[in-house]
XYZ file of C-alpha atoms in Angstrom:
658
model
C 1.760 -14.140 -9.988
C 3.026 -17.106 -11.949
C 3.071 -15.871 -15.851
C 4.416 -19.720 -17.049
C 0.490 -20.043 -18.178
C 0.593 -17.089 -20.330
C 3.662 -17.610 -22.402
C 2.374 -20.931 -24.060
C -1.113 -21.467 -25.762
C -0.240 -24.855 -26.074
C -0.337 -25.458 -22.318
C -3.224 -23.018 -21.678
C -4.882 -25.439 -24.145
C -3.948 -28.399 -22.205
C -4.716 -27.041 -18.771
C -8.381 -26.527 -20.239
C -8.622 -29.690 -21.335
C -7.710 -31.270 -18.433
C -9.878 -29.465 -16.082
C -13.418 -29.766 -17.226
C -14.787 -27.112 -14.920
C -12.452 -24.010 -16.213
C -12.632 -22.414 -19.278
C -9.778 -19.777 -20.621
C -11.156 -16.080 -20.827
C -10.906 -15.215 -24.416
C -9.027 -12.341 -25.584
C -10.554 -9.147 -24.692
C -11.926 -7.090 -27.419
C -10.233 -3.060 -27.510
C -12.591 -0.932 -26.224
C -14.642 1.333 -28.446
C -12.948 5.009 -28.478
C -13.864 6.730 -25.247
C -15.636 3.529 -23.023
C -14.456 0.961 -21.183
C -15.711 -2.703 -20.744
C -18.109 -2.394 -17.242
C -19.766 -5.286 -16.091
C -23.032 -5.284 -14.111
C -21.027 -6.356 -11.250
C -21.079 -4.204 -8.253
C -20.567 -4.684 -4.305
C -22.995 -3.802 -1.788
C -20.804 -1.150 -0.526
C -20.631 0.569 -4.267
C -24.413 0.489 -4.401
C -24.552 2.991 -1.243
C -21.739 5.715 -2.606
C -22.971 8.894 -3.126
C -21.104 12.170 -3.723
C -21.923 13.377 -0.123
C -20.199 9.624 1.511
C -17.600 9.129 -0.999
C -14.210 8.489 1.291
C -15.315 11.281 4.067
C -12.547 9.752 6.848
C -9.508 11.592 7.838
C -6.981 10.345 5.164
C -3.867 10.306 7.001
C -4.567 8.520 10.318
C -1.206 8.436 11.788
C -0.343 11.917 11.485
C -3.936 13.807 11.926
C -4.452 17.420 12.860
C -7.544 18.707 13.993
C -8.569 20.729 10.937
C -9.549 19.652 7.353
C -11.519 20.802 4.057
C -12.403 17.381 2.202
C -12.285 17.929 -1.524
C -14.157 14.436 -2.651
C -17.211 14.563 -4.576
C -18.434 16.095 -7.576
C -15.637 17.760 -9.765
C -16.119 18.641 -13.668
C -13.768 16.753 -16.151
C -12.803 16.219 -19.798
C -10.694 14.452 -21.464
C -8.781 15.560 -24.569
C -5.704 15.019 -26.941
C -2.586 16.098 -25.154
C -1.743 18.452 -27.193
C -4.915 20.200 -27.350
C -5.388 23.734 -25.100
C -7.254 23.916 -22.032
C -11.016 23.059 -22.776
C -13.348 25.912 -22.780
C -16.390 23.644 -21.968
C -16.288 20.285 -19.643
C -17.207 16.649 -20.414
C -19.523 16.375 -17.239
C -19.099 15.714 -13.516
C -17.069 12.661 -11.913
C -16.918 11.754 -8.724
C -13.713 11.942 -6.656
C -11.702 9.774 -5.516
C -12.882 7.421 -7.984
C -10.742 6.686 -11.375
C -12.510 7.890 -14.801
C -12.281 4.183 -15.658
C -14.230 3.052 -12.699
C -17.985 2.839 -12.851
C -18.240 4.553 -9.009
C -16.796 7.655 -10.772
C -19.695 8.111 -12.906
C -17.583 8.086 -16.293
C -16.475 4.856 -17.167
C -14.068 5.846 -19.809
C -11.224 4.746 -21.745
C -7.934 6.925 -21.338
C -5.072 6.333 -23.554
C -1.550 7.505 -23.836
C -2.473 9.995 -26.351
C -5.322 11.603 -23.814
C -5.129 14.573 -21.113
C -7.615 14.370 -18.233
C -8.519 17.624 -16.941
C -10.270 18.003 -13.332
C -11.833 21.705 -12.163
C -13.690 22.784 -9.114
C -13.963 25.551 -6.925
C -13.920 26.134 -2.916
C -14.199 28.014 -0.205
C -11.814 28.225 2.808
C -13.394 28.131 6.489
C -12.992 32.000 8.160
C -11.111 30.159 10.917
C -8.142 29.467 8.401
C -7.007 33.247 8.230
C -3.343 33.505 8.732
C -2.158 29.849 8.343
C -0.569 28.377 5.491
C -2.752 25.851 3.354
C -1.828 22.504 2.239
C -3.284 20.806 -0.753
C -2.828 17.138 -0.484
C -3.479 14.197 -2.809
C -3.834 10.777 -1.702
C -2.849 9.428 -5.251
C -2.987 10.371 -8.833
C -2.031 8.208 -11.681
C 0.261 9.131 -13.380
C 1.591 12.565 -14.324
C -0.172 15.613 -12.531
C 0.132 19.380 -13.115
C -1.978 21.220 -10.389
C -3.070 24.783 -10.885
C -4.861 27.039 -8.298
C -6.922 29.807 -9.673
C -4.895 29.984 -12.608
C -1.221 29.331 -11.382
C 0.595 26.324 -11.534
C 1.216 25.284 -8.092
C 3.204 21.868 -8.705
C 3.879 18.527 -10.367
C 4.038 14.958 -9.694
C 5.229 11.933 -11.363
C 4.226 8.889 -9.721
C 1.110 6.583 -9.337
C 0.762 5.206 -5.798
C 2.227 8.096 -3.712
C 0.939 11.206 -1.716
C 1.825 14.496 -2.534
C 1.141 17.858 -1.209
C 1.357 21.383 -2.438
C 1.881 24.494 -0.187
C -0.864 26.423 -1.921
C -0.804 29.552 0.445
C 0.610 32.304 -1.998
C -1.998 31.294 -4.559
C -5.664 31.620 -2.601
C -7.643 34.423 -2.679
C -10.679 35.373 -0.284
C -13.997 33.974 -1.099
C -14.008 30.951 -3.976
C -10.667 29.737 -5.536
C -10.790 27.265 -8.035
C -8.462 24.107 -8.804
C -7.650 22.159 -11.722
C -5.502 18.982 -12.062
C -4.250 18.207 -15.402
C -3.048 14.248 -15.687
C -1.390 11.987 -18.145
C -0.845 8.267 -18.072
C 0.973 5.963 -20.192
C -0.637 3.045 -18.742
C 0.925 0.078 -20.460
C 2.604 1.657 -23.172
C 5.276 3.228 -20.581
C 7.685 1.652 -17.926
C 6.516 3.375 -15.020
C 5.642 1.307 -11.781
C 1.898 0.400 -12.361
C 1.370 -2.668 -11.083
C -1.496 -5.149 -12.925
C -2.952 -2.141 -15.292
C -3.055 -2.680 -18.900
C -4.877 -1.010 -21.776
C -5.779 -4.449 -23.166
C -6.829 -6.304 -20.252
C -6.775 -10.110 -19.895
C -5.891 -12.928 -17.561
C -3.762 -11.514 -14.921
C -4.168 -7.921 -16.257
C -6.825 -5.661 -15.400
C -8.702 -2.646 -16.040
C -6.346 0.561 -15.873
C -6.703 3.288 -13.449
C -6.205 6.960 -14.978
C -6.381 10.324 -12.903
C -7.284 11.128 -9.285
C -7.931 7.909 -7.196
C -7.590 8.822 -3.575
C -8.919 11.480 -1.300
C -7.944 15.198 -1.987
C -8.052 17.443 0.703
C -6.875 20.778 2.169
C -5.306 21.173 5.913
C -4.437 24.765 7.321
C -0.708 24.539 9.126
C 1.320 27.180 11.095
C 4.073 28.173 8.948
C 6.674 26.122 11.278
C 5.387 22.921 11.414
C 5.652 18.672 12.065
C 6.447 17.738 8.293
C 7.338 13.778 8.780
C 7.819 11.272 11.573
C 9.729 8.109 11.908
C 8.156 5.537 14.640
C 10.530 2.504 15.042
C 9.794 0.211 18.241
C 12.260 -1.673 19.941
C 10.634 -4.377 22.104
C 14.030 -5.968 23.382
C 14.917 -2.438 24.748
C 11.764 -1.382 25.686
C 11.786 1.932 23.650
C 10.005 3.549 21.228
C 12.413 5.732 18.789
C 10.702 8.770 17.464
C 12.434 11.183 14.659
C 10.303 14.170 13.980
C 11.309 16.698 11.442
C 9.794 20.104 10.883
C 9.281 21.601 7.210
C 12.165 23.759 7.959
C 15.148 24.678 10.253
C 14.440 25.391 13.615
C 15.317 27.667 16.197
C 17.375 27.244 19.263
C 14.068 27.202 21.576
C 11.903 24.940 19.106
C 11.589 21.506 20.491
C 8.828 18.455 20.179
C 6.795 17.217 23.495
C 6.109 13.424 22.505
C 3.713 11.965 24.814
C 2.674 8.073 24.727
C -0.588 7.027 26.175
C -2.745 3.787 26.765
C -6.334 4.136 26.955
C -6.051 7.815 27.944
C -3.749 7.516 30.540
C -0.052 8.803 29.887
C 2.847 6.212 29.787
C 5.633 8.113 28.581
C 6.513 11.423 27.532
C 9.787 13.518 26.430
C 11.107 16.547 25.100
C 13.674 16.892 22.482
C 15.223 19.321 20.105
C 13.474 19.904 16.663
C 15.284 17.868 14.341
C 16.698 15.671 16.465
C 15.839 11.811 17.061
C 14.133 11.227 20.547
C 13.643 7.835 22.426
C 10.696 7.036 25.077
C 10.925 4.190 27.453
C 7.836 2.089 27.252
C 7.923 0.073 30.616
C 6.027 -3.371 30.304
C 5.167 -3.111 26.443
C 1.920 -4.293 25.654
C 2.825 -6.221 22.523
C 0.884 -6.007 19.209
C 0.299 -9.201 17.395
C -2.935 -10.628 14.853
C -4.337 -12.147 18.088
C -3.633 -8.997 20.072
C -3.281 -5.863 18.074
C -3.012 -3.311 20.595
C -2.322 0.453 19.438
C -0.785 3.334 21.966
C -1.649 6.768 21.073
C 1.149 9.201 20.319
C 1.140 12.774 20.126
C 3.650 15.246 19.016
C 3.302 18.779 19.581
C 5.798 21.517 18.375
C 6.431 24.101 21.627
C 9.102 26.478 22.217
C 11.370 25.968 25.421
C 13.243 27.767 28.272
C 16.351 25.642 28.812
C 19.536 26.079 30.789
C 21.161 24.856 27.635
C 20.068 27.860 25.308
C 22.472 30.927 24.872
C 21.157 34.295 25.268
C 20.333 35.646 21.705
C 23.426 36.085 19.331
C 25.944 34.600 22.184
C 28.410 32.193 20.555
C 29.248 30.686 23.568
C 30.238 26.949 25.499
C 26.402 26.795 25.963
C 25.167 27.443 22.483
C 27.829 25.008 21.275
C 26.540 22.377 23.844
C 22.974 22.917 22.730
C 23.835 22.345 18.841
C 25.376 18.928 20.014
C 22.617 17.494 21.956
C 22.821 14.312 20.410
C 23.635 11.188 22.799
C 21.012 9.611 25.214
C 22.555 10.975 28.152
C 22.491 14.912 26.990
C 19.077 14.495 25.621
C 17.892 13.217 28.364
C 19.249 16.033 30.707
C 17.306 18.570 28.519
C 13.982 16.791 28.296
C 14.360 17.132 32.283
C 15.886 20.410 32.161
C 13.039 21.972 29.581
C 10.021 24.278 30.582
C 7.713 23.834 27.547
C 5.353 26.496 26.602
C 1.823 26.107 24.548
C 1.677 23.995 21.556
C 1.849 25.683 18.290
C 1.413 22.446 16.223
C -0.030 19.471 17.241
C -0.333 16.307 15.627
C -1.944 12.849 16.976
C -0.894 9.548 15.867
C -0.384 5.623 17.441
C 2.193 3.015 17.215
C 2.568 -0.582 18.222
C 5.329 -2.712 20.039
C 6.165 -4.859 18.072
C 9.103 -6.937 16.462
C 9.521 -8.532 12.561
C 12.681 -10.925 12.306
C 14.256 -13.760 11.452
C 15.805 -16.344 13.790
C 15.921 -19.768 15.117
C 12.787 -21.653 14.450
C 11.522 -25.319 15.095
C 14.175 -26.997 12.607
C 17.665 -26.882 13.381
C 19.664 -24.983 10.971
C 16.859 -23.259 9.005
C 15.709 -19.870 10.095
C 12.300 -18.769 10.242
C 10.453 -15.553 10.272
C 9.533 -14.130 13.950
C 7.095 -11.893 15.361
C 7.961 -10.741 18.726
C 11.059 -12.829 18.784
C 8.592 -16.160 18.355
C 8.215 -18.276 15.082
C 4.686 -17.577 14.007
C 3.527 -19.218 10.597
C 2.161 -16.495 8.556
C -0.382 -17.856 6.651
C -1.960 -15.523 3.982
C -3.526 -14.498 0.719
C -2.208 -12.676 -2.415
C -4.550 -9.629 -2.150
C -4.847 -8.023 -5.651
C -6.846 -4.870 -4.029
C -8.997 -4.495 -6.879
C -13.047 -3.810 -6.625
C -15.664 -4.368 -9.534
C -17.023 -0.619 -9.029
C -13.957 1.148 -7.793
C -11.223 -0.605 -9.515
C -7.977 0.438 -7.151
C -10.093 2.472 -4.957
C -12.022 0.412 -2.700
C -15.887 1.647 -2.935
C -15.411 2.832 0.769
C -13.724 2.361 4.213
C -16.514 -0.169 5.579
C -15.617 -2.353 2.313
C -12.060 -2.885 3.649
C -13.108 -3.083 7.422
C -15.178 -6.157 6.125
C -12.630 -7.523 4.018
C -9.876 -7.944 6.619
C -12.491 -8.902 9.061
C -13.392 -11.896 6.589
C -9.639 -12.885 6.044
C -9.026 -12.998 9.891
C -12.454 -15.053 10.460
C -11.308 -17.612 7.721
C -8.205 -18.103 9.701
C -5.680 -16.035 7.878
C -3.057 -13.786 9.915
C -1.137 -12.290 6.529
C -1.921 -11.055 3.354
C 0.575 -9.895 0.673
C -0.490 -6.586 -0.789
C 0.249 -7.372 -4.409
C 2.037 -4.755 -6.510
C -0.281 -2.414 -5.176
C -0.332 0.741 -2.482
C -3.328 0.868 -0.644
C -4.840 4.427 0.434
C -3.615 4.803 4.340
C -6.912 4.097 5.767
C -6.172 0.361 4.471
C -3.348 0.153 6.891
C -5.138 1.630 9.547
C -7.560 -0.795 9.676
C -4.742 -3.498 9.495
C -3.036 -2.368 12.539
C -6.418 -1.923 14.182
C -7.504 -5.384 13.363
C -4.259 -7.340 13.139
C -3.384 -8.649 10.154
C 0.322 -8.779 8.879
C 1.176 -7.445 5.495
C 3.596 -8.021 3.071
C 3.694 -5.121 1.106
C 4.990 -5.523 -2.505
C 6.493 -2.290 -4.745
C 4.216 -1.976 -7.742
C 6.067 -3.190 -10.694
C 6.768 -1.224 -13.919
C 8.320 -3.534 -16.724
C 6.135 -6.774 -16.893
C 5.386 -6.656 -20.711
C 6.750 -9.723 -22.095
C 7.174 -8.162 -25.466
C 10.145 -6.199 -24.135
C 13.119 -8.009 -23.028
C 13.525 -6.229 -19.342
C 10.791 -8.837 -18.474
C 13.086 -12.168 -17.207
C 11.290 -15.265 -17.908
C 11.410 -18.036 -15.131
C 14.470 -19.827 -16.119
C 16.431 -16.368 -16.777
C 20.065 -16.318 -15.551
C 20.542 -12.547 -15.497
C 18.973 -9.744 -14.568
C 17.825 -6.769 -16.746
C 19.618 -3.762 -17.557
C 17.448 -0.734 -17.393
C 17.535 3.043 -18.764
C 18.516 5.491 -16.263
C 15.172 7.298 -16.233
C 13.569 4.334 -15.251
C 15.577 3.149 -12.468
C 15.316 6.691 -11.029
C 11.342 6.639 -11.226
C 11.298 3.308 -9.624
C 13.870 4.101 -6.924
C 11.961 7.468 -5.893
C 8.523 5.619 -5.790
C 9.929 2.789 -3.697
C 12.027 5.221 -1.009
C 8.229 7.128 -0.940
C 6.258 3.997 -0.669
C 8.845 3.204 2.651
C 8.229 6.567 3.693
C 4.805 6.678 3.710
C 3.933 3.332 5.038
C 7.143 2.482 7.435
C 5.011 3.683 10.886
C 2.377 0.933 10.426
C 2.770 -1.819 12.267
C 0.878 -4.539 10.341
C 3.305 -3.959 7.471
C 6.093 -6.480 8.402
C 7.741 -7.207 5.007
C 8.691 -5.457 2.130
C 8.620 -7.117 -1.035
C 11.212 -5.486 -3.918
C 10.629 -7.689 -7.023
C 7.736 -9.696 -7.871
C 8.906 -12.835 -10.177
C 10.827 -11.054 -13.266
C 8.730 -8.179 -13.694
C 11.437 -5.539 -14.469
C 13.875 -6.816 -12.292
C 17.235 -5.073 -12.132
C 19.544 -4.938 -9.269
C 17.783 -6.750 -6.796
C 20.694 -7.287 -4.176
C 21.358 -3.599 -4.475
C 17.655 -2.484 -4.075
C 17.473 -4.952 -1.307
C 20.121 -3.736 0.752
C 18.982 0.327 0.107
C 15.661 -0.817 1.276
C 17.097 -2.694 4.576
C 19.253 0.544 4.954
C 15.830 2.670 5.332
C 14.238 0.401 7.396
C 16.115 -2.099 9.394
C 12.969 -2.911 11.193
C 11.521 -5.441 8.851
C 11.996 -8.846 7.016
C 13.018 -7.720 3.521
C 12.024 -10.510 0.703
C 14.268 -9.221 -2.880
C 12.785 -11.119 -5.028
C 9.449 -13.246 -4.738
C 9.517 -16.013 -6.942
C 11.356 -16.941 -10.548
C 14.870 -15.576 -10.422
C 16.672 -16.001 -7.019
C 19.977 -13.588 -6.945
C 21.438 -15.204 -3.763
C 21.219 -14.580 -0.158
C 22.825 -11.044 -0.062
C 20.351 -8.347 1.120
C 17.292 -10.841 1.198
C 15.860 -12.553 4.345
C 13.742 -14.658 2.388
C 13.997 -17.408 0.042
C 11.045 -17.332 -1.905
C 9.449 -19.753 -4.678
C 6.104 -19.698 -6.425
C 4.367 -23.219 -6.914
C 1.147 -23.652 -9.070
C 0.934 -27.193 -9.084
C -1.829 -29.189 -7.675
C 0.624 -30.344 -4.612
C 2.897 -27.285 -3.695
C 6.415 -28.227 -4.382
C 9.081 -27.385 -1.292
C 11.663 -24.671 -1.302
C 15.168 -25.644 -0.773
C 16.576 -25.413 2.620
C 18.442 -22.262 3.282
C 20.639 -21.759 6.444
C 20.610 -18.013 5.891
C 16.935 -17.134 4.836
C 13.533 -18.169 5.801
C 12.190 -20.469 3.304
C 8.410 -19.437 2.156
C 6.017 -20.042 -0.677
C 4.969 -16.327 -2.088
C 2.447 -17.598 -4.592
C 0.715 -21.364 -4.393
C -2.954 -22.177 -4.906
C -4.893 -20.656 -7.793
C -7.845 -22.973 -7.467
C -10.649 -21.556 -10.230
C -14.325 -22.074 -9.299
C -16.772 -19.630 -11.420
C -19.860 -18.661 -9.399
C -22.579 -17.789 -11.744
C -24.541 -14.136 -11.108
C -21.054 -13.073 -9.919
C -18.993 -12.970 -12.760
C -17.129 -10.274 -14.588
C -17.801 -11.739 -18.007
C -20.644 -13.228 -19.227
C -21.538 -14.952 -22.494
C -18.630 -16.778 -24.635
C -15.895 -14.443 -22.319
C -15.377 -17.174 -19.895
C -12.994 -16.841 -16.692
C -10.007 -18.672 -15.877
C -7.881 -19.987 -12.919
C -4.643 -21.778 -12.610
C -6.322 -24.895 -11.962
C -10.368 -25.559 -12.465
C -12.859 -26.930 -9.697
C -15.718 -28.781 -10.949
C -17.818 -27.731 -8.387
C -17.599 -26.629 -4.368
C -16.853 -30.148 -3.288
C -14.013 -30.535 -5.826
C -12.837 -26.793 -4.615
C -12.861 -27.984 -1.193
C -10.954 -31.205 -1.804
C -8.130 -29.602 -4.142
C -7.909 -26.900 -1.369
C -7.322 -29.511 1.768
C -4.871 -31.219 -0.636
C -3.162 -28.291 -1.014
C -2.858 -27.039 2.490
C -2.209 -30.504 4.119
C 1.281 -30.296 2.151
C 1.912 -26.617 3.463
C 1.102 -27.783 6.836
C 3.524 -30.901 6.277
C 6.253 -28.640 5.207
C 5.763 -25.981 8.031
C 6.344 -28.835 10.570
C 9.092 -30.896 8.608
C 11.256 -28.555 6.858
C 10.920 -25.307 8.768
C 8.522 -23.648 6.226
C 7.907 -19.720 7.420
C 5.056 -18.780 5.379
C 2.556 -19.347 2.564
C 0.563 -16.750 0.469
C -2.717 -18.351 -1.178
C -3.953 -17.098 -4.524
C -5.876 -15.102 -4.019
C -8.249 -13.451 -1.819
C -10.723 -12.320 -4.571
C -11.771 -13.269 -7.939
C -10.430 -10.219 -10.082
C -12.209 -9.446 -13.507
C -11.684 -12.539 -15.628
C -9.500 -14.284 -12.970
C -11.410 -16.723 -10.656
C -9.011 -17.774 -8.550
C -10.539 -16.199 -5.182
C -11.945 -17.529 -1.919
C -14.600 -14.793 -2.363
C -16.352 -14.138 -5.588
C -15.156 -10.603 -7.209
C -18.401 -8.941 -5.729
C -17.492 -10.334 -2.278
C -20.803 -11.712 -2.087
C -20.068 -15.325 -2.020
C -17.444 -17.215 -0.018
C -16.483 -20.539 -1.974
C -16.065 -22.298 1.298
C -17.461 -21.128 4.598
C -15.316 -18.903 6.317
C -15.271 -21.285 9.263
C -14.422 -24.370 7.170
C -11.211 -22.516 5.981
C -10.235 -21.544 9.381
C -10.553 -25.067 10.093
C -8.118 -25.994 7.583
C -5.780 -23.827 8.442
C -5.829 -24.644 12.084
C -2.981 -27.007 12.297
C -0.538 -23.922 11.269
C -0.879 -22.637 14.284
C -0.316 -25.720 16.941
C 2.327 -25.265 19.379
C 3.781 -28.944 18.672
């Protein structure tokens, strides 16, 4: 989001004076020790949250097994100085998976870099899990976590947005077991990827999130098991590539059976050697799009096979060598045809879509455009912050996610830019299922303009970052791609936002493209562009009343990565009351003025789409967030500032076929 307004107080005063319907939010008062500011604002879904219903859905929908144990609910918690020893007494109860600062956690307390959060709870494993390994999963914990089971350290993790797991089998005992989690979070005093969290929230920076903020769960698994899958559709060849990795080395007779089905009927199946790539032909593929979000089911089973390529035990002859070299498509096909599989020892259920995200010729000669399934499709989206007044980074419920994506589609949007935040996996499942395109941002780290790693708008050079900072950023970037790459809704990776800790953008963009060649890469959204190399998009941010036009580019598609920002306060639905006023990039006097401004902006976007080959535009933003009132919706999602049908009619010309 554009920061020009933040760097110059005079400009802000001028803006407020020019826009009588708008007032800048006053500087925040630091929270009193032990507390954070909380508004009375709640969502309808948040009002229904209880310890018994908080996030009960299976947390990993693209790799689902039959048995699991949800550990969401009431945990004991304590907040102490980080140098203090383990507390004997806890402070009270916290509702996991909501962060300590969130109202829905039941705590709503401030956590600083000098603090350590302690979590404790007990669990008892189901009796039918005996004889299996047990994995302890965390959807996300912000930021540095240390996990103990029955008093023993089972592992540590750094990273605020990515899922992680520990094999806790050796630490378990019969009956009740205890789990303890310790968390440290520097928030805005560190340079770790954190998105829009700030200890002093104001303007475009929001209340921080610390500790556990996604689902915690247990899962029984066999000793040799399916660990990871990469699913890549190729609609041009009518093929689905599936790479299945086991958790450790496999034997000669270990294989995976992969079955694709549609509406309960198998359409393709193959058997492949474990830890080797496989491919399924998908004849007459039903393509996925926002208008037709068709999903196939996918089942992956770990099996033992009897196969003519398998040599007798201990034999080192030609047959064994041939078995070890089964990597060509022809040899793999022969193996699949000859293999005789036994019963499955591990099974995961997943899904996929046949769709393609690429760049190619468009309506305007010489100007590449973004394509979906080899055809130009204008991507009309919102900047989606993903914050909630009651859950902060954690949506109050799965139903809240479903409603919001449905609202955007009903308002004529086919895309959203997930702005420097990674959502729970259920969010991307809903996007896959309902059919909305996603530009996925990497959460930024260094965006504090007190440090010179933040680039100003007119900067000519990228920053040089400390090695430990780049190591952390790139680790989390690769983790994000690995976790989310199977979701068909994601069509674009966004590496950098404006100048927020921007470094080595071309190298990072090339790395992302190497990791995932199947998607569009946007190396810099707004501000300092570093050339064509590594990037598929030329992206500008324009908060002028009438959006600027991106320069033509013969190698990259041109997009407006952010525009809009029309502020309209709705009394009774504001985060701040009293003399703490809200702000927007531009201020509307009333709903009629809001509509006129919105129509004027979209008239120019529509003109650019038709005249210069603009491929996409991202309106700021889906909802109001805390003191920022630029949303289509109020922060509590109760009021749409125009009817969804009106938004849809305004956007309709973007999708004309002429």
